[in-house]
Tab-separated table of C-alpha atoms and ligand atoms in Angstrom:
chain	number	residue	atom	x	y	z
A	1187	MET	CA	-157.039	160.638	-24.787
A	1188	ALA	CA	-153.504	160.795	-26.047
A	1189	GLU	CA	-152.554	157.410	-27.250
A	1190	ILE	CA	-148.861	156.570	-27.110
A	1191	ILE	CA	-147.400	154.825	-30.100
A	1192	GLN	CA	-144.126	152.990	-29.417
A	1193	GLY	CA	-141.535	153.579	-32.100
A	1194	ARG	CA	-137.968	152.205	-32.333
A	1195	THR	CA	-136.538	155.348	-30.626
A	1196	GLY	CA	-139.280	155.871	-28.070
A	1197	ALA	CA	-142.780	157.200	-27.649
A	1198	TRP	CA	-144.789	159.204	-30.283
A	1199	GLU	CA	-148.310	160.533	-30.549
A	1200	ALA	CA	-150.463	161.236	-33.587
A	1201	VAL	CA	-152.057	164.640	-34.128
A	1202	ILE	CA	-155.133	164.696	-36.348
A	1203	GLY	CA	-157.356	167.429	-37.818
A	1204	LEU	CA	-160.310	166.525	-40.030
A	1205	GLU	CA	-161.891	168.450	-42.861
A	1206	ILE	CA	-165.351	167.069	-43.523
A	1207	HIS	CA	-167.425	167.830	-46.587
A	1208	ALA	CA	-171.091	167.474	-45.758
A	1209	GLN	CA	-173.648	167.679	-48.536
A	1210	ILE	CA	-176.526	169.941	-47.500
A	1211	ILE	CA	-180.001	168.451	-47.589
A	1212	SER	CA	-181.625	170.738	-50.220
A	1213	ARG	CA	-183.792	170.083	-53.263
A	1214	ALA	CA	-181.873	172.677	-55.317
A	1215	LYS	CA	-178.182	173.492	-55.687
A	1216	LEU	CA	-176.267	176.243	-53.866
A	1217	PHE	CA	-176.423	178.802	-56.781
A	1218	SER	CA	-178.927	177.266	-59.246
A	1219	GLY	CA	-182.402	175.758	-59.237
A	1220	ALA	CA	-181.203	172.360	-60.621
A	1221	ALA	CA	-182.283	169.253	-58.709
A	1222	THR	CA	-180.028	167.234	-56.459
A	1223	THR	CA	-181.548	163.773	-56.327
A	1224	PHE	CA	-178.995	161.036	-55.790
A	1225	GLY	CA	-178.529	158.464	-58.505
A	1226	ALA	CA	-180.279	160.303	-61.316
A	1227	GLU	CA	-179.253	159.669	-64.994
A	1228	PRO	CA	-175.975	161.518	-65.705
A	1229	ASN	CA	-176.328	165.170	-66.820
A	1230	THR	CA	-180.085	165.344	-66.266
A	1231	GLN	CA	-179.795	167.776	-63.286
A	1232	VAL	CA	-177.587	170.440	-64.777
A	1233	SER	CA	-178.584	174.094	-65.211
A	1234	THR	CA	-176.742	176.574	-67.502
A	1235	VAL	CA	-175.195	178.006	-64.346
A	1236	ASP	CA	-173.784	174.616	-63.303
A	1237	ALA	CA	-172.442	174.085	-66.833
A	1238	ALA	CA	-170.913	177.608	-66.751
A	1239	PHE	CA	-172.569	178.895	-69.897
A	1240	PRO	CA	-171.285	182.428	-70.672
A	1241	GLY	CA	-173.225	185.172	-68.960
A	1242	MET	CA	-175.038	182.915	-66.451
A	1243	LEU	CA	-175.188	184.360	-62.915
A	1244	PRO	CA	-175.237	182.482	-59.657
A	1245	VAL	CA	-178.099	183.230	-57.217
A	1246	ILE	CA	-177.674	182.112	-53.645
A	1247	ASN	CA	-180.181	179.528	-52.299
A	1248	ARG	CA	-181.565	180.782	-49.065
A	1249	HIS	CA	-182.434	177.322	-47.783
A	1250	CYS	CA	-178.776	176.292	-48.067
A	1251	VAL	CA	-177.719	179.297	-46.065
A	1252	GLU	CA	-180.258	178.398	-43.381
A	1253	GLN	CA	-178.949	174.928	-43.205
A	1254	ALA	CA	-175.346	176.110	-42.767
A	1255	VAL	CA	-176.446	178.508	-40.024
A	1256	LYS	CA	-178.398	175.831	-38.216
A	1257	THR	CA	-175.368	173.527	-38.382
A	1258	GLY	CA	-173.161	176.324	-37.034
A	1259	LEU	CA	-175.624	176.832	-34.143
A	1260	GLY	CA	-175.666	173.059	-33.512
A	1261	LEU	CA	-171.870	173.146	-33.194
A	1262	ASN	CA	-172.065	175.967	-30.663
A	1263	ALA	CA	-170.168	178.147	-33.149
A	1264	GLU	CA	-170.000	181.832	-33.935
A	1265	ILE	CA	-172.269	182.830	-36.767
A	1266	ASN	CA	-170.675	185.540	-38.934
A	1267	LEU	CA	-173.332	188.033	-39.979
A	1268	VAL	CA	-171.188	188.969	-43.013
A	1269	SER	CA	-169.420	186.347	-45.065
A	1270	VAL	CA	-167.857	186.432	-48.547
A	1271	PHE	CA	-167.837	184.005	-51.473
A	1272	ASP	CA	-164.472	183.575	-53.132
A	1273	ARG	CA	-163.405	181.885	-56.317
A	1274	LYS	CA	-160.960	179.014	-55.856
A	1275	ASN	CA	-159.325	178.703	-59.232
A	1276	TYR	CA	-158.108	175.411	-60.670
A	1277	PHE	CA	-158.508	173.516	-63.911
A	1278	TYR	CA	-160.233	170.185	-64.092
A	1279	ALA	CA	-162.601	168.496	-66.624
A	1280	ASP	CA	-165.351	168.189	-64.050
A	1281	LEU	CA	-165.248	171.909	-63.219
A	1282	PRO	CA	-166.617	173.851	-66.218
A	1283	PRO	CA	-166.083	177.412	-64.899
A	1284	GLY	CA	-162.409	176.781	-63.991
A	1285	TYR	CA	-163.132	177.785	-60.456
A	1286	GLN	CA	-165.147	176.645	-57.421
A	1287	ILE	CA	-167.245	179.129	-55.554
A	1288	SER	CA	-166.178	178.655	-51.895
A	1289	GLN	CA	-165.516	180.847	-48.839
A	1290	TYR	CA	-161.965	181.528	-47.689
A	1291	SER	CA	-161.028	184.310	-45.408
A	1292	ARG	CA	-164.596	185.151	-44.293
A	1293	PRO	CA	-166.580	181.959	-43.767
A	1294	ILE	CA	-170.224	181.930	-42.658
A	1295	VAL	CA	-169.415	180.089	-39.429
A	1296	GLY	CA	-166.446	180.599	-37.188
A	1297	LYS	CA	-165.098	178.816	-34.058
A	1298	GLY	CA	-167.221	176.177	-32.329
A	1299	LYS	CA	-166.878	172.933	-30.477
A	1300	LEU	CA	-167.934	169.345	-30.482
A	1301	VAL	CA	-168.026	166.946	-27.556
A	1302	LEU	CA	-166.551	163.471	-28.056
A	1303	ASP	CA	-168.201	160.618	-26.206
A	1304	MET	CA	-165.533	157.995	-25.554
A	1305	PRO	CA	-166.377	154.285	-25.072
A	1306	ASP	CA	-165.410	154.412	-21.417
A	1307	GLY	CA	-168.204	156.998	-20.805
A	1308	SER	CA	-165.813	159.968	-20.543
A	1309	SER	CA	-166.040	162.988	-22.887
A	1310	ARG	CA	-163.573	165.455	-24.438
A	1311	GLU	CA	-164.057	168.706	-26.325
A	1312	ILE	CA	-162.732	169.165	-29.843
A	1313	GLY	CA	-162.384	172.580	-31.376
A	1314	ILE	CA	-164.155	173.437	-34.672
A	1315	THR	CA	-162.164	175.975	-36.646
A	1316	ARG	CA	-164.778	177.033	-39.118
A	1317	LEU	CA	-167.623	175.913	-41.340
A	1318	HIS	CA	-167.890	177.347	-44.862
A	1319	LEU	CA	-170.205	177.017	-47.781
A	1320	GLU	CA	-169.015	175.805	-51.189
A	1321	GLN	CA	-170.089	174.096	-54.385
A	1322	ASP	CA	-169.318	170.508	-55.223
A	1323	ALA	CA	-167.632	169.640	-58.552
A	1324	GLY	CA	-168.941	167.199	-61.142
A	1325	LYS	CA	-167.673	163.710	-61.552
A	1326	SER	CA	-165.344	162.126	-64.119
A	1327	LEU	CA	-166.498	158.673	-65.217
A	1328	HIS	CA	-163.384	156.661	-66.220
A	1329	ASP	CA	-165.061	153.292	-66.491
A	1330	GLN	CA	-167.693	153.906	-69.272
A	1331	HIS	CA	-165.462	153.660	-72.298
A	1332	PRO	CA	-162.099	151.970	-73.002
A	1333	THR	CA	-160.298	155.152	-74.164
A	1334	LEU	CA	-162.487	158.125	-73.121
A	1335	THR	CA	-163.433	159.735	-69.883
A	1336	TYR	CA	-166.986	161.015	-69.511
A	1337	VAL	CA	-168.174	163.838	-67.255
A	1338	ASP	CA	-171.380	163.823	-65.236
A	1339	LEU	CA	-172.327	167.305	-64.001
A	1340	ASN	CA	-175.280	166.373	-61.845
A	1341	ARG	CA	-173.170	166.989	-58.721
A	1342	ALA	CA	-171.669	170.197	-60.019
A	1343	GLY	CA	-172.944	173.062	-57.948
A	1344	VAL	CA	-174.483	170.937	-55.130
A	1345	ALA	CA	-174.156	172.711	-51.797
A	1346	LEU	CA	-171.492	171.497	-49.378
A	1347	MET	CA	-170.505	172.549	-45.920
A	1348	GLU	CA	-166.829	172.096	-45.265
A	1349	ILE	CA	-166.352	171.635	-41.518
A	1350	VAL	CA	-162.796	171.979	-40.327
A	1351	SER	CA	-161.620	170.799	-36.947
A	1352	GLU	CA	-158.673	172.011	-34.884
A	1353	PRO	CA	-155.781	169.562	-34.746
A	1354	ASP	CA	-157.195	168.352	-31.425
A	1355	LEU	CA	-157.670	164.670	-32.190
A	1356	ARG	CA	-155.069	162.280	-30.839
A	1357	SER	CA	-155.927	158.787	-32.151
A	1358	ALA	CA	-157.819	156.930	-34.874
A	1359	GLU	CA	-160.418	156.044	-32.299
A	1360	GLU	CA	-160.998	159.715	-31.514
A	1361	ALA	CA	-161.282	160.544	-35.164
A	1362	GLY	CA	-163.915	157.810	-35.521
A	1363	ALA	CA	-165.855	159.158	-32.464
A	1364	TYR	CA	-165.602	162.670	-33.963
A	1365	ILE	CA	-167.190	161.654	-37.237
A	1366	ARG	CA	-169.901	159.656	-35.564
A	1367	LYS	CA	-170.804	162.604	-33.263
A	1368	LEU	CA	-170.780	165.094	-36.111
A	1369	ARG	CA	-172.900	162.872	-38.245
A	1370	SER	CA	-175.302	162.405	-35.383
A	1371	ILE	CA	-175.656	166.193	-34.945
A	1372	LEU	CA	-176.151	166.786	-38.716
A	1373	ARG	CA	-178.912	164.178	-38.788
A	1374	TYR	CA	-180.667	165.573	-35.741
A	1375	LEU	CA	-180.547	168.970	-37.433
A	1376	GLY	CA	-181.680	167.582	-40.775
A	1377	THR	CA	-178.901	169.480	-42.551
A	1378	CYS	CA	-176.992	166.481	-44.000
A	1379	ASP	CA	-178.099	162.856	-44.235
A	1380	GLY	CA	-174.559	161.673	-43.315
A	1381	ASN	CA	-174.643	158.896	-45.763
A	1382	MET	CA	-171.014	158.057	-46.420
A	1383	GLU	CA	-171.626	155.322	-49.021
A	1384	GLU	CA	-173.395	157.842	-51.183
A	1385	GLY	CA	-170.688	160.407	-50.674
A	1386	SER	CA	-172.839	162.886	-48.721
A	1387	LEU	CA	-170.190	162.914	-46.033
A	1388	ARG	CA	-166.495	162.785	-47.118
A	1389	CYS	CA	-163.467	163.127	-44.977
A	1390	ASP	CA	-159.985	164.547	-45.536
A	1391	CYS	CA	-157.632	163.497	-42.718
A	1392	ASN	CA	-154.670	165.622	-41.754
A	1393	VAL	CA	-152.139	163.569	-39.816
A	1394	SER	CA	-148.828	164.394	-38.238
A	1395	VAL	CA	-146.738	162.841	-35.431
A	1396	ARG	CA	-144.657	164.304	-32.603
A	1397	ARG	CA	-143.026	163.300	-29.362
A	1398	PRO	CA	-145.848	163.369	-26.742
A	1399	GLY	CA	-146.692	166.986	-25.919
A	1400	GLY	CA	-143.969	168.347	-28.259
A	1401	ALA	CA	-144.245	170.818	-31.063
A	1402	LEU	CA	-146.554	170.023	-34.024
A	1403	GLY	CA	-144.963	168.038	-36.856
A	1404	THR	CA	-145.446	168.421	-40.586
A	1405	ARG	CA	-148.857	167.014	-41.675
A	1406	CYS	CA	-149.974	164.901	-44.638
A	1407	GLU	CA	-153.504	165.148	-45.900
A	1408	ILE	CA	-155.297	161.980	-46.881
A	1409	LYS	CA	-158.025	162.931	-49.298
A	1410	ASN	CA	-161.648	161.741	-49.633
A	1411	VAL	CA	-161.835	158.847	-47.334
A	1412	ASN	CA	-165.408	157.497	-47.484
A	1413	SER	CA	-166.076	155.320	-44.476
A	1414	ILE	CA	-165.309	155.638	-40.683
A	1415	ARG	CA	-163.439	152.328	-40.755
A	1416	PHE	CA	-161.184	153.540	-43.586
A	1417	VAL	CA	-160.565	156.841	-41.890
A	1418	MET	CA	-159.372	154.943	-38.829
A	1419	GLN	CA	-157.256	152.568	-40.876
A	1420	ALA	CA	-155.778	155.429	-42.924
A	1421	ILE	CA	-154.791	157.397	-39.827
A	1422	GLU	CA	-153.219	154.299	-38.087
A	1423	HIS	CA	-151.196	153.515	-41.180
A	1424	GLU	CA	-150.165	157.112	-41.877
A	1425	ALA	CA	-148.953	157.746	-38.359
A	1426	ARG	CA	-146.879	154.570	-38.511
A	1427	ARG	CA	-145.421	155.479	-41.841
A	1428	GLN	CA	-144.369	158.951	-40.564
A	1429	ILE	CA	-142.800	157.577	-37.455
A	1430	GLU	CA	-140.785	154.965	-39.342
A	1431	LEU	CA	-139.736	157.614	-41.884
A	1432	ILE	CA	-138.530	159.999	-39.204
A	1433	GLU	CA	-136.806	157.259	-37.206
A	1434	GLU	CA	-134.870	156.272	-40.347
A	1435	GLY	CA	-133.559	159.785	-40.550
A	1436	GLY	CA	-136.025	161.106	-43.169
A	1437	THR	CA	-138.394	164.095	-43.017
A	1438	VAL	CA	-142.156	164.188	-43.610
A	1439	GLU	CA	-143.011	166.286	-46.678
A	1440	GLN	CA	-146.343	168.167	-46.621
A	1441	GLU	CA	-148.204	166.365	-49.264
A	1442	THR	CA	-151.591	165.058	-50.298
A	1443	ARG	CA	-151.985	161.292	-50.128
A	1444	LEU	CA	-154.676	158.706	-51.079
A	1445	PHE	CA	-155.812	155.826	-49.035
A	1446	ASP	CA	-155.794	152.484	-50.837
A	1447	ALA	CA	-158.479	150.590	-49.022
A	1448	ALA	CA	-157.600	147.217	-50.659
A	1449	LYS	CA	-154.005	147.349	-49.427
A	1450	GLY	CA	-154.676	149.392	-46.304
A	1451	VAL	CA	-151.874	151.827	-47.126
A	1452	THR	CA	-151.649	155.527	-48.082
A	1453	ARG	CA	-149.659	156.641	-51.127
A	1454	PRO	CA	-148.613	160.026	-52.459
A	1455	MET	CA	-150.977	161.802	-54.868
A	1456	ARG	CA	-149.381	165.264	-55.199
A	1457	PHE	CA	-147.412	167.818	-53.267
A	1458	LYS	CA	-149.717	169.924	-51.170
A	1459	GLU	CA	-150.833	173.002	-53.020
A	1460	GLN	CA	-150.649	176.288	-51.011
A	1461	ALA	CA	-153.549	178.731	-50.758
A	1462	HIS	CA	-151.925	181.114	-53.173
A	1463	ASP	CA	-151.871	178.456	-55.881
A	1464	TYR	CA	-155.649	178.884	-56.095
A	1465	ARG	CA	-155.599	182.626	-56.645
A	1466	TYR	CA	-158.512	183.095	-54.302
A	1467	PHE	CA	-160.436	186.365	-54.875
A	1468	PRO	CA	-164.004	187.501	-54.004
A	1469	ASP	CA	-166.428	186.381	-56.612
A	1470	PRO	CA	-167.547	189.558	-58.426
A	1471	ASP	CA	-170.901	187.870	-59.351
A	1472	LEU	CA	-171.913	187.600	-55.705
A	1473	LEU	CA	-172.417	190.290	-53.039
A	1474	PRO	CA	-171.162	189.642	-49.501
A	1475	LEU	CA	-173.715	187.460	-47.728
A	1476	THR	CA	-175.347	189.400	-44.859
A	1477	LEU	CA	-177.504	187.852	-42.241
A	1478	ASP	CA	-179.998	189.347	-39.922
A	1479	GLN	CA	-179.269	188.734	-36.225
A	1480	ASP	CA	-182.997	188.222	-35.430
A	1481	TRP	CA	-183.275	185.650	-38.198
A	1482	VAL	CA	-180.334	183.758	-36.713
A	1483	GLU	CA	-181.874	183.949	-33.243
A	1484	ALA	CA	-185.124	182.597	-34.546
A	1485	LEU	CA	-183.250	179.603	-36.036
A	1486	ARG	CA	-181.467	179.102	-32.687
A	1487	ARG	CA	-184.801	179.022	-30.847
A	1488	ALA	CA	-186.163	176.499	-33.312
A	1489	LEU	CA	-183.330	174.011	-32.922
A	1490	PRO	CA	-184.318	170.509	-31.880
A	1491	GLU	CA	-182.961	168.959	-28.672
A	1492	LEU	CA	-179.505	167.841	-29.726
A	1493	PRO	CA	-177.556	164.705	-28.656
A	1494	ASP	CA	-175.561	166.320	-25.807
A	1495	ALA	CA	-178.616	167.886	-24.209
A	1496	LYS	CA	-180.651	164.681	-24.659
A	1497	LYS	CA	-177.865	162.580	-23.191
A	1498	ALA	CA	-177.662	164.880	-20.087
A	1499	ARG	CA	-181.466	164.586	-19.753
A	1500	PHE	CA	-181.448	160.827	-20.047
A	1501	ILE	CA	-178.822	160.610	-17.321
A	1502	ALA	CA	-180.688	162.966	-15.038
A	1503	ASP	CA	-184.247	161.792	-15.677
A	1504	TYR	CA	-183.809	158.105	-16.263
A	1505	LYS	CA	-180.648	157.532	-14.237
A	1506	LEU	CA	-178.897	155.874	-17.177
A	1507	SER	CA	-175.095	155.477	-17.249
A	1508	PRO	CA	-173.325	158.007	-19.465
A	1509	TYR	CA	-172.381	155.137	-21.771
A	1510	ASP	CA	-175.950	153.850	-22.185
A	1511	ALA	CA	-177.378	157.395	-22.594
A	1512	GLY	CA	-174.647	158.101	-25.223
A	1513	VAL	CA	-175.610	155.046	-27.247
A	1514	LEU	CA	-179.281	155.657	-27.042
A	1515	VAL	CA	-179.089	159.310	-28.174
A	1516	GLY	CA	-176.854	158.506	-31.120
A	1517	GLU	CA	-179.782	158.471	-33.460
A	1518	GLN	CA	-182.974	160.493	-32.849
A	1519	ALA	CA	-185.054	157.446	-33.830
A	1520	SER	CA	-183.459	155.206	-31.137
A	1521	ALA	CA	-183.796	157.935	-28.528
A	1522	ASP	CA	-187.470	158.306	-29.376
A	1523	TYR	CA	-187.884	154.523	-29.339
A	1524	PHE	CA	-186.316	154.236	-25.941
A	1525	GLU	CA	-188.421	157.065	-24.498
A	1526	THR	CA	-191.615	155.395	-25.646
A	1527	VAL	CA	-190.621	152.105	-23.990
A	1528	ALA	CA	-189.378	153.863	-20.791
A	1529	LYS	CA	-192.439	156.045	-20.296
A	1530	GLY	CA	-194.186	154.994	-17.110
A	1531	ARG	CA	-191.965	151.856	-16.810
A	1532	ASP	CA	-188.561	151.047	-15.249
A	1533	PRO	CA	-186.149	153.038	-17.427
A	1534	LYS	CA	-183.127	150.812	-16.757
A	1535	LEU	CA	-185.082	147.732	-17.738
A	1536	ALA	CA	-186.315	149.576	-20.817
A	1537	ALA	CA	-182.800	150.635	-21.771
A	1538	ASN	CA	-181.529	147.095	-21.325
A	1539	TRP	CA	-184.226	145.659	-23.541
A	1540	VAL	CA	-183.630	148.197	-26.257
A	1541	MET	CA	-179.787	148.024	-26.127
A	1542	VAL	CA	-179.320	144.294	-25.636
A	1543	GLU	CA	-182.259	142.402	-27.160
A	1544	LEU	CA	-183.612	144.826	-29.728
A	1545	TYR	CA	-180.207	146.008	-31.038
A	1546	GLY	CA	-179.158	142.321	-31.179
A	1547	VAL	CA	-182.088	141.540	-33.468
A	1548	LEU	CA	-181.679	144.678	-35.578
A	1549	ASN	CA	-177.954	143.879	-36.003
A	1550	ARG	CA	-178.663	140.289	-36.987
A	1551	LEU	CA	-181.280	141.467	-39.555
A	1552	SER	CA	-179.228	144.489	-40.677
A	1553	LEU	CA	-182.171	146.798	-40.024
A	1554	GLY	CA	-182.264	150.365	-38.811
A	1555	ILE	CA	-184.517	151.059	-35.814
A	1556	GLU	CA	-187.059	152.771	-38.125
A	1557	ARG	CA	-187.745	149.373	-39.646
A	1558	SER	CA	-187.766	147.417	-36.425
A	1559	PRO	CA	-190.035	144.343	-36.549
A	1560	VAL	CA	-191.131	145.145	-32.988
A	1561	SER	CA	-192.559	148.572	-32.344
A	1562	ALA	CA	-191.684	150.577	-29.224
A	1563	GLU	CA	-195.268	150.150	-27.996
A	1564	ALA	CA	-195.080	146.399	-28.504
A	1565	LEU	CA	-191.736	146.112	-26.644
A	1566	GLY	CA	-193.327	148.267	-23.862
A	1567	GLY	CA	-196.111	145.693	-23.644
A	1568	LEU	CA	-193.515	142.955	-23.091
A	1569	VAL	CA	-191.741	145.003	-20.395
A	1570	ASP	CA	-195.134	145.416	-18.660
A	1571	LEU	CA	-195.610	141.665	-18.457
A	1572	ILE	CA	-192.140	141.293	-16.831
A	1573	LEU	CA	-192.893	144.091	-14.387
A	1574	ASP	CA	-196.279	142.788	-13.323
A	1575	GLY	CA	-194.822	139.224	-12.812
A	1576	THR	CA	-196.801	137.544	-15.639
A	1577	ILE	CA	-193.603	136.204	-17.150
A	1578	SER	CA	-190.116	135.829	-15.952
A	1579	GLY	CA	-187.223	137.789	-17.560
A	1580	ARG	CA	-185.850	134.516	-18.938
A	1581	LEU	CA	-189.076	133.520	-20.625
A	1582	ALA	CA	-189.485	137.058	-21.861
A	1583	LYS	CA	-186.549	136.480	-24.227
A	1584	ASP	CA	-188.387	133.635	-25.896
A	1585	VAL	CA	-191.525	135.766	-26.059
A	1586	PHE	CA	-189.504	138.585	-27.715
A	1587	ALA	CA	-188.039	136.092	-30.230
A	1588	ALA	CA	-191.577	135.068	-31.090
A	1589	MET	CA	-192.690	138.698	-31.410
A	1590	VAL	CA	-189.881	139.303	-33.918
A	1591	GLU	CA	-190.901	136.193	-35.848
A	1592	THR	CA	-194.674	136.599	-35.870
A	1593	GLY	CA	-195.266	140.263	-35.419
A	1594	LYS	CA	-197.742	139.427	-32.694
A	1595	GLY	CA	-197.989	141.246	-29.317
A	1596	ALA	CA	-196.481	139.874	-26.124
A	1597	ALA	CA	-199.740	139.177	-24.357
A	1598	ALA	CA	-201.100	137.226	-27.320
A	1599	ILE	CA	-197.952	135.055	-27.475
A	1600	VAL	CA	-197.977	134.376	-23.706
A	1601	GLU	CA	-201.651	133.378	-23.882
A	1602	GLU	CA	-201.255	131.224	-26.999
A	1603	ARG	CA	-198.265	129.345	-25.690
A	1604	GLY	CA	-199.468	129.052	-22.154
A	1605	LEU	CA	-196.311	130.817	-20.851
A	1606	LYS	CA	-197.933	132.541	-17.947
A	1607	GLN	CA	-195.749	132.358	-14.849
A	1608	VAL	CA	-196.853	129.887	-12.159
A	1609	THR	CA	-197.330	131.915	-9.008
A	1610	ASP	CA	-199.486	129.366	-7.201
A	1611	SER	CA	-197.227	128.161	-4.359
A	1612	GLY	CA	-199.139	124.859	-3.957
A	1613	ALA	CA	-198.418	123.968	-7.616
A	1614	ILE	CA	-194.742	124.803	-7.263
A	1615	GLU	CA	-194.472	122.893	-4.008
A	1616	GLY	CA	-195.929	119.868	-5.719
A	1617	VAL	CA	-193.232	119.935	-8.375
A	1618	ILE	CA	-190.481	120.522	-5.793
A	1619	ASP	CA	-191.629	117.476	-3.825
A	1620	SER	CA	-191.453	115.245	-6.794
A	1621	VAL	CA	-188.039	116.555	-7.876
A	1622	LEU	CA	-186.612	116.068	-4.388
A	1623	ALA	CA	-188.117	112.567	-4.146
A	1624	ALA	CA	-186.480	111.581	-7.440
A	1625	GLN	CA	-183.117	113.028	-6.366
A	1626	ALA	CA	-182.905	111.650	-2.848
A	1627	ASP	CA	-179.090	111.135	-2.915
A	1628	LYS	CA	-178.497	114.633	-4.142
A	1629	VAL	CA	-180.714	115.941	-1.283
A	1630	ALA	CA	-178.564	114.031	1.150
A	1631	GLU	CA	-175.394	115.533	-0.291
A	1632	TYR	CA	-176.889	118.970	-0.131
A	1633	ARG	CA	-177.878	118.539	3.497
A	1634	ALA	CA	-174.312	117.245	4.217
A	1635	GLY	CA	-172.960	120.655	3.089
A	1636	LYS	CA	-172.755	120.573	-0.740
A	1637	GLU	CA	-174.702	123.822	-1.093
A	1638	LYS	CA	-173.774	124.303	-4.724
A	1639	LEU	CA	-176.518	121.744	-5.539
A	1640	PHE	CA	-179.126	124.463	-4.922
A	1641	GLY	CA	-178.846	125.633	-8.451
A	1642	PHE	CA	-179.217	122.059	-9.721
A	1643	PHE	CA	-182.603	121.730	-7.953
A	1644	ILE	CA	-183.795	125.039	-9.297
A	1645	GLY	CA	-182.842	123.955	-12.766
A	1646	GLN	CA	-184.818	120.693	-12.321
A	1647	VAL	CA	-187.955	122.431	-11.202
A	1648	MET	CA	-187.682	125.025	-13.976
A	1649	LYS	CA	-187.324	122.218	-16.439
A	1650	ALA	CA	-190.403	120.447	-15.124
A	1651	THR	CA	-192.444	123.638	-15.311
A	1652	GLN	CA	-191.068	124.739	-18.746
A	1653	GLY	CA	-189.472	127.747	-17.101
A	1654	LYS	CA	-192.731	129.024	-15.802
A	1655	ALA	CA	-192.218	128.884	-12.076
A	1656	ASN	CA	-191.935	132.329	-10.499
A	1657	PRO	CA	-188.219	132.438	-9.628
A	1658	ALA	CA	-188.481	134.351	-6.381
A	1659	LEU	CA	-191.244	132.080	-5.121
A	1660	LEU	CA	-189.436	128.938	-6.181
A	1661	ASN	CA	-186.291	130.129	-4.429
A	1662	ASP	CA	-188.132	130.632	-1.146
A	1663	LEU	CA	-190.064	127.355	-1.265
A	1664	LEU	CA	-187.157	125.293	-2.247
A	1665	ARG	CA	-184.977	126.742	0.541
A	1666	LYS	CA	-187.613	125.865	3.029
A	1667	LYS	CA	-188.107	122.318	1.776
A	1668	LEU	CA	-184.367	121.626	1.778
A	1669	ALA	CA	-184.043	122.995	5.256
A	1670	GLY	CA	-186.877	120.894	6.602
B	1439	LIG	P1	-155.804	173.372	-46.074
B	1439	LIG	O1	-156.714	174.194	-46.936
B	1439	LIG	O2	-154.365	173.623	-46.324
B	1439	LIG	O3	-156.133	171.928	-46.148
B	1439	LIG	P2	-157.242	173.939	-43.820
B	1439	LIG	O4	-157.072	175.117	-42.898
B	1439	LIG	O5	-158.407	173.788	-44.727
B	1439	LIG	O6	-155.902	173.845	-44.655
B	1439	LIG	O7	-157.207	172.607	-42.964
B	1439	LIG	C1	-156.198	172.325	-42.220
B	1439	LIG	C2	-156.516	171.049	-41.435
B	1439	LIG	O8	-155.315	170.479	-40.966
B	1439	LIG	C3	-157.319	171.333	-40.154
B	1439	LIG	O9	-158.260	170.291	-39.906
B	1439	LIG	C4	-156.215	171.351	-39.079
B	1439	LIG	O10	-156.756	170.983	-37.803
B	1439	LIG	C5	-155.331	170.296	-39.592
B	1439	LIG	N1	-153.931	170.510	-39.162
B	1439	LIG	C6	-153.159	171.666	-39.147
B	1439	LIG	N2	-151.949	171.421	-38.686
B	1439	LIG	C7	-151.842	170.137	-38.436
B	1439	LIG	C8	-150.791	169.305	-37.935
B	1439	LIG	N3	-149.622	169.797	-37.678
B	1439	LIG	N4	-151.096	167.992	-37.777
B	1439	LIG	C9	-152.291	167.497	-38.068
B	1439	LIG	N5	-153.290	168.245	-38.532
B	1439	LIG	C10	-153.132	169.551	-38.729
B	1440	LIG	MG1	-158.421	171.920	-46.859
């Protein structure tokens, strides 16, 4: 949703397009057989191709092409059966050949779309302009020596997908939702691990401002932002900066900026280079890449169920709200976990236990759901005990806490701690009688019209039974006793 930003001279809106570099999950690089393991000793994963030794020739890695096509299919995008690798020429110490092999005018994937799930449960479509294959560069190490810079070429030649969005995003919040959704799709597909801390997903943010609905303004590009939180902060700051600049009579220059996370500001890095500065031309070492339509169709048929389809199914089959369904399908592992708990049980109760109690614990312990201390089967066992009336929902929370702590099953804990719900009406009546006898004046007040006291009596009986009285039964019996 367009978000209005109030300036000194009236309303503005931000326009945002993202370029995301996603590292392809592949054991070997895009054009060489060198390994890609993260965190290896510097320069131990470098082939003569990556180091640009004279006469070495690139050979395309079929697996990386497959990963790019799968991603294109997952983004509902056109797959181009013919695409071309170009050289993007520039000089830098971490780029031994003096050019990056990339795709320019003929990328492997064309127009697609991505559905944003907004926090209020609504959704919005964002255009994907293209996805192309390219190599990563090496890395300059400036902090290893007081006066020298070292170069680590392990990353040189690693396969990247650059995924470019249309300038369809209108707020920092939408940009955050876009990255989360894209990352979720990439992870479902197994084409990128989406790990921003390790740099496998990096984001360049293009930001401009305009009067609401007006013509597009000049954009600035903020390079290499490496967390969703920073992307959102960088966009907020950059939009403000541009509005203030224009309102003071200045003009926005198209430039490349850097986000300073410590200060929360963007600052200029260089004037934006134009495509012609790179002297793009088709790489003479590589033939155009041609794909077989049948091969593409086979990949399409083999795609897993993706988040949007899963969300729609969760809403239809389990009657979940769009918001709950959206949260649960965010990760494949949590969707699977939920389905195991929900199977043959009340799905809403299952969703509630996963999203409130389980997520609460996982958050507190900083654990992903794959490492949950309570398995989906075990949580299912607890939900069964609630559904068959063995324990009340309130006691179930204590049982769950004990499951997290001890790793034991729900039934064992209920048995061990004697938490079984009291459903014997005679026993409950006995406790009610003694509570009412001890609170004779309150009973008189209640009967004189102070009906609020009902909750007080319930509390007293629950206390006396350590929370084990069946709530519905207690309610009934108490009402009768107080009436009589
Ligand atoms: P470049 O190579 O110059 O960075 P790309 O075509 O790779 O150009 O990427 C352009 C990015 O900028 C896209 O994500 C696009 O949506 C975005 N963009 C284009 N115009 C604007 C604009 N006026 N405001 C914000 N973003 C824009
Ligand atoms: Mg770009």
